[in-house]
């Protein structure tokens, strides 16, 4: 009896593998071209109900666009990432989601979103949003191994380098007698419109920052505040000045503009 040849095709993320024989004693590996790679990636995303959408400036929506400066990784199902043009405002960003989570970044017309790292691996129900016209120099949003939490950043916010929003503690603190946890987060982090988050700032779980706040350099914010137009600073952070506002101009340029405007009046 003649032997029947056995052929099989399989895939890795980057290669197509052709095997001959039941024991795969002949195995050929072909590198997929760019078009095939994208096709297989989109197919995998759709099978797991993971959606990437780009809202264009004319209002049209493009699904699964080519992204050069944003790395998006899904390790589970039912995730949504919504971005808005122009994509040129993004630089060296990375988003990692596990299950049932979302990231929404609105239009950034004037400023850049750079070195934004969103980590929600081994998590479910994490919902993150960044408002319009924000600037980010370097921000880590840490939501690994957590569930059902939000992180909201309002419009016109300015976030400096080496900053962190930690939606939960990495480990459990519990009562000695009852054994019940004492540090379980209840909601996440909310930052209002027009906030300036200075360098080296860390904002911890369940904190709400009101609109038009300044968080001083190196501060660790452990509780929520309600009053707008304040400077919040220190470890732990507290209100150190009230009735303030801020401008993106440095103080010398701002003062020159102010004097020029007064002369024109």
PDB file of C-alpha atoms in Angstrom:
ATOM      1  CA  UNK A   1       0.000   0.000   0.000  1.00  0.00           C
ATOM      2  CA  UNK A   2       1.340   3.412  -0.970  1.00  0.00           C
ATOM      3  CA  UNK A   3       2.011   5.838   1.814  1.00  0.00           C
ATOM      4  CA  UNK A   4      -0.226   8.903   1.945  1.00  0.00           C
ATOM      5  CA  UNK A   5       1.593  12.208   2.340  1.00  0.00           C
ATOM      6  CA  UNK A   6       0.429  14.402   5.178  1.00  0.00           C
ATOM      7  CA  UNK A   7       0.467  18.165   4.643  1.00  0.00           C
ATOM      8  CA  UNK A   8      -0.235  20.789   7.255  1.00  0.00           C
ATOM      9  CA  UNK A   9      -0.169  24.605   7.459  1.00  0.00           C
ATOM     10  CA  UNK A  10       0.183  26.493  10.695  1.00  0.00           C
ATOM     11  CA  UNK A  11       1.017  30.051  11.694  1.00  0.00           C
ATOM     12  CA  UNK A  12       3.001  31.978  14.234  1.00  0.00           C
ATOM     13  CA  UNK A  13       2.701  35.723  14.685  1.00  0.00           C
ATOM     14  CA  UNK A  14       5.300  36.324  11.990  1.00  0.00           C
ATOM     15  CA  UNK A  15       5.633  33.101   9.965  1.00  0.00           C
ATOM     16  CA  UNK A  16       3.669  30.514   7.998  1.00  0.00           C
ATOM     17  CA  UNK A  17       4.843  26.941   8.615  1.00  0.00           C
ATOM     18  CA  UNK A  18       4.403  24.141   6.037  1.00  0.00           C
ATOM     19  CA  UNK A  19       4.885  20.601   7.358  1.00  0.00           C
ATOM     20  CA  UNK A  20       5.110  17.312   5.426  1.00  0.00           C
ATOM     21  CA  UNK A  21       4.634  13.957   7.150  1.00  0.00           C
ATOM     22  CA  UNK A  22       2.760  13.028  10.298  1.00  0.00           C
ATOM     23  CA  UNK A  23       5.827  13.612  12.391  1.00  0.00           C
ATOM     24  CA  UNK A  24       6.689  16.844  10.548  1.00  0.00           C
ATOM     25  CA  UNK A  25      10.026  15.453   9.378  1.00  0.00           C
ATOM     26  CA  UNK A  26      10.040  18.128   6.676  1.00  0.00           C
ATOM     27  CA  UNK A  27       9.239  21.601   7.964  1.00  0.00           C
ATOM     28  CA  UNK A  28       9.440  24.786   5.937  1.00  0.00           C
ATOM     29  CA  UNK A  29       9.066  28.213   7.512  1.00  0.00           C
ATOM     30  CA  UNK A  30       8.091  31.273   5.456  1.00  0.00           C
ATOM     31  CA  UNK A  31       8.142  34.805   6.822  1.00  0.00           C
ATOM     32  CA  UNK A  32       4.808  36.553   6.314  1.00  0.00           C
ATOM     33  CA  UNK A  33       4.822  39.805   4.398  1.00  0.00           C
ATOM     34  CA  UNK A  34       3.464  43.013   5.897  1.00  0.00           C
ATOM     35  CA  UNK A  35       0.050  42.631   4.277  1.00  0.00           C
ATOM     36  CA  UNK A  36      -0.364  39.054   5.527  1.00  0.00           C
ATOM     37  CA  UNK A  37       0.787  40.036   9.011  1.00  0.00           C
ATOM     38  CA  UNK A  38      -1.790  42.813   9.237  1.00  0.00           C
ATOM     39  CA  UNK A  39      -4.539  40.548   7.905  1.00  0.00           C
ATOM     40  CA  UNK A  40      -3.838  37.850  10.491  1.00  0.00           C
ATOM     41  CA  UNK A  41      -3.567  40.423  13.292  1.00  0.00           C
ATOM     42  CA  UNK A  42      -6.930  41.982  12.433  1.00  0.00           C
ATOM     43  CA  UNK A  43      -8.530  38.542  12.164  1.00  0.00           C
ATOM     44  CA  UNK A  44      -7.247  37.642  15.625  1.00  0.00           C
ATOM     45  CA  UNK A  45      -8.515  40.941  17.058  1.00  0.00           C
ATOM     46  CA  UNK A  46     -11.978  40.423  15.606  1.00  0.00           C
ATOM     47  CA  UNK A  47     -12.192  36.836  16.846  1.00  0.00           C
ATOM     48  CA  UNK A  48     -11.565  38.090  20.393  1.00  0.00           C
ATOM     49  CA  UNK A  49     -13.836  41.147  20.034  1.00  0.00           C
ATOM     50  CA  UNK A  50     -10.937  43.562  20.513  1.00  0.00           C
ATOM     51  CA  UNK A  51     -11.550  46.822  18.663  1.00  0.00           C
ATOM     52  CA  UNK A  52      -9.169  49.611  17.694  1.00  0.00           C
ATOM     53  CA  UNK A  53     -10.811  52.650  16.120  1.00  0.00           C
ATOM     54  CA  UNK A  54      -9.516  55.966  14.838  1.00  0.00           C
ATOM     55  CA  UNK A  55     -11.910  58.908  14.673  1.00  0.00           C
ATOM     56  CA  UNK A  56     -10.767  61.088  11.804  1.00  0.00           C
ATOM     57  CA  UNK A  57     -10.958  64.870  11.728  1.00  0.00           C
ATOM     58  CA  UNK A  58     -13.890  64.680   9.282  1.00  0.00           C
ATOM     59  CA  UNK A  59     -15.820  62.453  11.704  1.00  0.00           C
ATOM     60  CA  UNK A  60     -15.300  59.192   9.811  1.00  0.00           C
ATOM     61  CA  UNK A  61     -14.150  56.126  11.747  1.00  0.00           C
ATOM     62  CA  UNK A  62     -11.361  53.824  10.598  1.00  0.00           C
ATOM     63  CA  UNK A  63     -11.082  50.431  12.278  1.00  0.00           C
ATOM     64  CA  UNK A  64      -7.727  48.756  12.907  1.00  0.00           C
ATOM     65  CA  UNK A  65      -5.587  51.610  11.526  1.00  0.00           C
ATOM     66  CA  UNK A  66      -1.819  51.489  11.065  1.00  0.00           C
ATOM     67  CA  UNK A  67      -0.227  52.940  14.195  1.00  0.00           C
ATOM     68  CA  UNK A  68       3.437  53.914  14.162  1.00  0.00           C
ATOM     69  CA  UNK A  69       3.873  55.585  17.537  1.00  0.00           C
ATOM     70  CA  UNK A  70       1.371  53.654  19.655  1.00  0.00           C
ATOM     71  CA  UNK A  71       1.858  50.009  20.599  1.00  0.00           C
ATOM     72  CA  UNK A  72      -1.396  48.286  21.586  1.00  0.00           C
ATOM     73  CA  UNK A  73      -1.406  44.808  23.116  1.00  0.00           C
ATOM     74  CA  UNK A  74      -4.488  42.749  23.979  1.00  0.00           C
ATOM     75  CA  UNK A  75      -4.094  39.650  26.146  1.00  0.00           C
ATOM     76  CA  UNK A  76      -7.785  38.803  26.412  1.00  0.00           C
ATOM     77  CA  UNK A  77     -11.176  39.690  24.976  1.00  0.00           C
ATOM     78  CA  UNK A  78     -13.760  42.464  24.679  1.00  0.00           C
ATOM     79  CA  UNK A  79     -11.468  45.498  24.758  1.00  0.00           C
ATOM     80  CA  UNK A  80     -11.861  48.844  22.979  1.00  0.00           C
ATOM     81  CA  UNK A  81      -9.236  51.468  22.160  1.00  0.00           C
ATOM     82  CA  UNK A  82     -10.551  54.683  20.604  1.00  0.00           C
ATOM     83  CA  UNK A  83      -8.100  57.275  19.303  1.00  0.00           C
ATOM     84  CA  UNK A  84      -8.683  60.607  17.582  1.00  0.00           C
ATOM     85  CA  UNK A  85      -6.685  62.277  14.839  1.00  0.00           C
ATOM     86  CA  UNK A  86      -4.135  63.690  14.415  1.00  0.00           C
ATOM     87  CA  UNK A  87      -1.937  60.673  15.186  1.00  0.00           C
ATOM     88  CA  UNK A  88       1.166  62.845  14.771  1.00  0.00           C
ATOM     89  CA  UNK A  89       0.634  64.081  18.329  1.00  0.00           C
ATOM     90  CA  UNK A  90       1.482  60.618  19.744  1.00  0.00           C
ATOM     91  CA  UNK A  91       5.031  59.473  20.445  1.00  0.00           C
ATOM     92  CA  UNK A  92       6.334  56.285  22.074  1.00  0.00           C
ATOM     93  CA  UNK A  93       3.054  55.214  23.708  1.00  0.00           C
ATOM     94  CA  UNK A  94       2.069  51.733  24.871  1.00  0.00           C
ATOM     95  CA  UNK A  95      -1.319  50.343  25.912  1.00  0.00           C
ATOM     96  CA  UNK A  96      -1.758  46.876  27.466  1.00  0.00           C
ATOM     97  CA  UNK A  97      -5.253  45.535  28.203  1.00  0.00           C
ATOM     98  CA  UNK A  98      -6.534  42.149  29.369  1.00  0.00           C
ATOM     99  CA  UNK A  99     -10.345  41.809  29.389  1.00  0.00           C
ATOM    100  CA  UNK A 100     -13.455  43.993  29.155  1.00  0.00           C
ATOM    101  CA  UNK A 101     -11.493  47.251  29.292  1.00  0.00           C
ATOM    102  CA  UNK A 102     -11.314  50.473  27.305  1.00  0.00           C
ATOM    103  CA  UNK A 103      -9.029  53.393  26.531  1.00  0.00           C
ATOM    104  CA  UNK A 104     -10.336  56.591  24.932  1.00  0.00           C
ATOM    105  CA  UNK A 105      -8.015  59.448  23.965  1.00  0.00           C
ATOM    106  CA  UNK A 106      -9.677  62.506  22.478  1.00  0.00           C
ATOM    107  CA  UNK A 107      -8.275  65.000  19.967  1.00  0.00           C
ATOM    108  CA  UNK A 108      -4.901  66.542  20.824  1.00  0.00           C
ATOM    109  CA  UNK A 109      -4.579  69.367  18.307  1.00  0.00           C
ATOM    110  CA  UNK A 110      -1.867  71.565  19.816  1.00  0.00           C
ATOM    111  CA  UNK A 111       0.138  69.385  22.184  1.00  0.00           C
ATOM    112  CA  UNK A 112       1.886  66.019  22.261  1.00  0.00           C
ATOM    113  CA  UNK A 113       1.093  62.786  24.060  1.00  0.00           C
ATOM    114  CA  UNK A 114       4.514  61.206  24.630  1.00  0.00           C
ATOM    115  CA  UNK A 115       5.701  58.256  26.703  1.00  0.00           C
ATOM    116  CA  UNK A 116       2.215  57.320  27.864  1.00  0.00           C
ATOM    117  CA  UNK A 117       2.199  53.805  29.336  1.00  0.00           C
ATOM    118  CA  UNK A 118      -1.098  52.189  30.296  1.00  0.00           C
ATOM    119  CA  UNK A 119      -0.748  48.824  32.036  1.00  0.00           C
ATOM    120  CA  UNK A 120      -3.905  46.819  32.710  1.00  0.00           C
ATOM    121  CA  UNK A 121      -2.557  43.283  32.353  1.00  0.00           C
ATOM    122  CA  UNK A 122      -4.433  40.540  34.265  1.00  0.00           C
ATOM    123  CA  UNK A 123      -7.254  43.048  34.828  1.00  0.00           C
ATOM    124  CA  UNK A 124     -10.900  43.375  33.847  1.00  0.00           C
ATOM    125  CA  UNK A 125     -13.292  46.309  33.659  1.00  0.00           C
ATOM    126  CA  UNK A 126     -10.632  49.056  33.489  1.00  0.00           C
ATOM    127  CA  UNK A 127     -11.859  52.208  31.743  1.00  0.00           C
ATOM    128  CA  UNK A 128      -9.412  55.007  30.979  1.00  0.00           C
ATOM    129  CA  UNK A 129     -10.105  58.320  29.231  1.00  0.00           C
ATOM    130  CA  UNK A 130      -7.987  61.359  28.356  1.00  0.00           C
ATOM    131  CA  UNK A 131      -9.702  64.590  27.359  1.00  0.00           C
ATOM    132  CA  UNK A 132      -9.000  67.053  24.556  1.00  0.00           C
ATOM    133  CA  UNK A 133      -5.936  69.244  24.139  1.00  0.00           C
ATOM    134  CA  UNK A 134      -3.806  67.639  26.848  1.00  0.00           C
ATOM    135  CA  UNK A 135      -0.039  67.347  26.909  1.00  0.00           C
ATOM    136  CA  UNK A 136       1.794  64.409  28.458  1.00  0.00           C
ATOM    137  CA  UNK A 137       5.568  64.187  28.775  1.00  0.00           C
ATOM    138  CA  UNK A 138       5.795  60.855  30.605  1.00  0.00           C
ATOM    139  CA  UNK A 139       2.947  59.142  32.454  1.00  0.00           C
ATOM    140  CA  UNK A 140       2.442  55.634  33.795  1.00  0.00           C
ATOM    141  CA  UNK A 141      -1.142  54.562  34.491  1.00  0.00           C
ATOM    142  CA  UNK A 142      -0.868  51.439  36.622  1.00  0.00           C
ATOM    143  CA  UNK A 143      -3.911  49.162  36.770  1.00  0.00           C
ATOM    144  CA  UNK A 144      -2.354  45.680  36.667  1.00  0.00           C
ATOM    145  CA  UNK A 145      -4.194  42.860  38.474  1.00  0.00           C
ATOM    146  CA  UNK A 146      -7.281  44.927  39.284  1.00  0.00           C
ATOM    147  CA  UNK A 147     -10.912  45.193  38.246  1.00  0.00           C
ATOM    148  CA  UNK A 148     -13.780  47.646  37.725  1.00  0.00           C
ATOM    149  CA  UNK A 149     -11.794  50.873  38.068  1.00  0.00           C
ATOM    150  CA  UNK A 150     -11.730  54.140  36.132  1.00  0.00           C
ATOM    151  CA  UNK A 151      -9.071  56.702  35.313  1.00  0.00           C
ATOM    152  CA  UNK A 152     -10.338  59.986  33.893  1.00  0.00           C
ATOM    153  CA  UNK A 153      -8.142  62.897  32.825  1.00  0.00           C
ATOM    154  CA  UNK A 154     -10.042  66.048  31.847  1.00  0.00           C
ATOM    155  CA  UNK A 155      -9.545  68.521  29.013  1.00  0.00           C
ATOM    156  CA  UNK A 156      -6.596  70.919  28.719  1.00  0.00           C
ATOM    157  CA  UNK A 157      -4.426  69.145  31.278  1.00  0.00           C
ATOM    158  CA  UNK A 158      -0.621  69.386  31.361  1.00  0.00           C
ATOM    159  CA  UNK A 159       1.238  66.375  32.749  1.00  0.00           C
ATOM    160  CA  UNK A 160       4.999  66.481  33.198  1.00  0.00           C
ATOM    161  CA  UNK A 161       7.639  63.722  33.187  1.00  0.00           C
ATOM    162  CA  UNK A 162       8.072  60.794  35.600  1.00  0.00           C
ATOM    163  CA  UNK A 163       4.469  60.911  36.763  1.00  0.00           C
ATOM    164  CA  UNK A 164       2.282  58.015  37.893  1.00  0.00           C
ATOM    165  CA  UNK A 165      -1.407  57.357  38.441  1.00  0.00           C
ATOM    166  CA  UNK A 166      -1.729  54.201  40.536  1.00  0.00           C
ATOM    167  CA  UNK A 167      -5.310  52.934  40.551  1.00  0.00           C
ATOM    168  CA  UNK A 168      -4.670  50.393  43.315  1.00  0.00           C
ATOM    169  CA  UNK A 169      -2.037  49.215  45.774  1.00  0.00           C
ATOM    170  CA  UNK A 170       0.195  46.395  44.639  1.00  0.00           C
ATOM    171  CA  UNK A 171      -0.387  44.361  47.805  1.00  0.00           C
ATOM    172  CA  UNK A 172      -3.071  43.869  50.446  1.00  0.00           C
ATOM    173  CA  UNK A 173      -3.291  45.535  53.839  1.00  0.00           C
ATOM    174  CA  UNK A 174      -5.793  43.759  56.087  1.00  0.00           C
ATOM    175  CA  UNK A 175      -7.211  43.952  59.601  1.00  0.00           C
ATOM    176  CA  UNK A 176      -5.482  41.578  62.004  1.00  0.00           C
ATOM    177  CA  UNK A 177      -8.720  40.567  63.715  1.00  0.00           C
ATOM    178  CA  UNK A 178     -11.198  40.301  60.854  1.00  0.00           C
ATOM    179  CA  UNK A 179      -8.698  39.478  58.064  1.00  0.00           C
ATOM    180  CA  UNK A 180     -10.705  41.828  55.807  1.00  0.00           C
ATOM    181  CA  UNK A 181      -8.762  44.053  53.387  1.00  0.00           C
ATOM    182  CA  UNK A 182      -8.361  47.698  54.318  1.00  0.00           C
ATOM    183  CA  UNK A 183      -7.012  49.126  51.076  1.00  0.00           C
ATOM    184  CA  UNK A 184      -9.378  47.852  48.395  1.00  0.00           C
ATOM    185  CA  UNK A 185     -10.000  50.635  45.818  1.00  0.00           C
ATOM    186  CA  UNK A 186     -13.587  51.690  45.211  1.00  0.00           C
ATOM    187  CA  UNK A 187     -13.501  53.785  42.023  1.00  0.00           C
ATOM    188  CA  UNK A 188     -10.128  54.834  40.615  1.00  0.00           C
ATOM    189  CA  UNK A 189      -8.712  58.293  39.839  1.00  0.00           C
ATOM    190  CA  UNK A 190     -10.413  61.397  38.415  1.00  0.00           C
ATOM    191  CA  UNK A 191      -8.511  64.522  37.329  1.00  0.00           C
ATOM    192  CA  UNK A 192     -10.589  67.567  36.420  1.00  0.00           C
ATOM    193  CA  UNK A 193     -10.169  69.949  33.481  1.00  0.00           C
ATOM    194  CA  UNK A 194      -7.237  72.334  33.229  1.00  0.00           C
ATOM    195  CA  UNK A 195      -4.968  70.640  35.784  1.00  0.00           C
ATOM    196  CA  UNK A 196      -1.167  70.882  35.844  1.00  0.00           C
ATOM    197  CA  UNK A 197       0.518  67.744  37.189  1.00  0.00           C
ATOM    198  CA  UNK A 198       4.181  68.535  37.870  1.00  0.00           C
ATOM    199  CA  UNK A 199       7.239  66.321  37.553  1.00  0.00           C
ATOM    200  CA  UNK A 200       7.660  63.248  39.798  1.00  0.00           C
ATOM    201  CA  UNK A 201       4.062  63.394  41.050  1.00  0.00           C
ATOM    202  CA  UNK A 202       2.300  60.210  42.170  1.00  0.00           C
ATOM    203  CA  UNK A 203      -1.475  60.102  42.552  1.00  0.00           C
ATOM    204  CA  UNK A 204      -2.825  57.096  44.431  1.00  0.00           C
ATOM    205  CA  UNK A 205      -6.097  55.172  44.383  1.00  0.00           C
ATOM    206  CA  UNK A 206      -9.545  56.756  44.807  1.00  0.00           C
ATOM    207  CA  UNK A 207      -8.233  60.312  44.468  1.00  0.00           C
ATOM    208  CA  UNK A 208     -10.183  63.103  42.783  1.00  0.00           C
ATOM    209  CA  UNK A 209      -8.400  66.295  41.726  1.00  0.00           C
ATOM    210  CA  UNK A 210     -10.707  69.293  41.089  1.00  0.00           C
ATOM    211  CA  UNK A 211     -10.489  71.491  37.986  1.00  0.00           C
ATOM    212  CA  UNK A 212      -7.753  74.130  37.635  1.00  0.00           C
ATOM    213  CA  UNK A 213      -5.485  72.550  40.236  1.00  0.00           C
ATOM    214  CA  UNK A 214      -1.685  72.488  40.300  1.00  0.00           C
ATOM    215  CA  UNK A 215       0.025  69.464  41.866  1.00  0.00           C
ATOM    216  CA  UNK A 216       3.483  70.513  43.088  1.00  0.00           C
ATOM    217  CA  UNK A 217       6.667  68.757  42.015  1.00  0.00           C
ATOM    218  CA  UNK A 218       7.383  65.444  43.764  1.00  0.00           C
ATOM    219  CA  UNK A 219       4.047  65.350  45.582  1.00  0.00           C
ATOM    220  CA  UNK A 220       2.269  62.145  46.591  1.00  0.00           C
ATOM    221  CA  UNK A 221      -1.489  62.646  46.570  1.00  0.00           C
ATOM    222  CA  UNK A 222      -3.297  60.224  48.867  1.00  0.00           C
ATOM    223  CA  UNK A 223      -6.737  61.825  49.260  1.00  0.00           C
ATOM    224  CA  UNK A 224      -9.337  63.728  47.243  1.00  0.00           C
ATOM    225  CA  UNK A 225      -9.792  67.502  47.211  1.00  0.00           C
ATOM    226  CA  UNK A 226     -12.849  69.574  46.338  1.00  0.00           C
ATOM    227  CA  UNK A 227     -11.797  73.221  46.030  1.00  0.00           C
ATOM    228  CA  UNK A 228     -10.773  74.402  42.552  1.00  0.00           C
ATOM    229  CA  UNK A 229      -7.928  76.832  41.705  1.00  0.00           C
ATOM    230  CA  UNK A 230      -5.521  75.624  44.370  1.00  0.00           C
ATOM    231  CA  UNK A 231      -1.921  74.423  44.598  1.00  0.00           C
ATOM    232  CA  UNK A 232      -1.730  70.982  46.162  1.00  0.00           C
ATOM    233  CA  UNK A 233       1.740  69.881  47.253  1.00  0.00           C
ATOM    234  CA  UNK A 234       3.762  67.810  49.700  1.00  0.00           C
ATOM    235  CA  UNK A 235       4.000  64.253  51.051  1.00  0.00           C
ATOM    236  CA  UNK A 236       1.221  63.601  51.715  1.00  0.00           C
ATOM    237  CA  UNK A 237      -0.146  66.401  49.550  1.00  0.00           C
ATOM    238  CA  UNK A 238      -2.267  69.193  51.014  1.00  0.00           C
ATOM    239  CA  UNK A 239      -3.538  72.583  49.829  1.00  0.00           C
ATOM    240  CA  UNK A 240      -0.739  75.144  50.151  1.00  0.00           C
ATOM    241  CA  UNK A 241      -2.284  78.061  48.219  1.00  0.00           C
ATOM    242  CA  UNK A 242      -5.739  79.073  47.035  1.00  0.00           C
ATOM    243  CA  UNK A 243      -7.200  81.382  44.358  1.00  0.00           C
ATOM    244  CA  UNK A 244      -4.591  80.629  41.703  1.00  0.00           C
ATOM    245  CA  UNK A 245      -4.631  79.936  37.970  1.00  0.00           C
ATOM    246  CA  UNK A 246      -1.842  78.862  35.590  1.00  0.00           C
ATOM    247  CA  UNK A 247      -0.637  79.399  32.031  1.00  0.00           C
ATOM    248  CA  UNK A 248       1.509  77.257  29.727  1.00  0.00           C
ATOM    249  CA  UNK A 249       3.848  80.199  29.060  1.00  0.00           C
ATOM    250  CA  UNK A 250       6.937  80.499  31.239  1.00  0.00           C
ATOM    251  CA  UNK A 251       6.793  83.346  33.729  1.00  0.00           C
ATOM    252  CA  UNK A 252       8.960  85.744  31.683  1.00  0.00           C
ATOM    253  CA  UNK A 253       6.906  85.349  28.501  1.00  0.00           C
ATOM    254  CA  UNK A 254       3.698  85.589  30.495  1.00  0.00           C
ATOM    255  CA  UNK A 255       4.854  88.813  32.157  1.00  0.00           C
ATOM    256  CA  UNK A 256       5.837  90.329  28.806  1.00  0.00           C
ATOM    257  CA  UNK A 257       2.432  89.477  27.354  1.00  0.00           C
ATOM    258  CA  UNK A 258       0.720  90.925  30.406  1.00  0.00           C
ATOM    259  CA  UNK A 259       2.642  94.214  30.128  1.00  0.00           C
ATOM    260  CA  UNK A 260       2.012  94.396  26.388  1.00  0.00           C
ATOM    261  CA  UNK A 261      -1.708  93.876  26.898  1.00  0.00           C
ATOM    262  CA  UNK A 262      -1.809  96.557  29.594  1.00  0.00           C
ATOM    263  CA  UNK A 263      -0.101  99.044  27.285  1.00  0.00           C
ATOM    264  CA  UNK A 264      -2.584  98.260  24.507  1.00  0.00           C
ATOM    265  CA  UNK A 265      -5.451  99.003  26.871  1.00  0.00           C
TER     266      UNK A 265
END
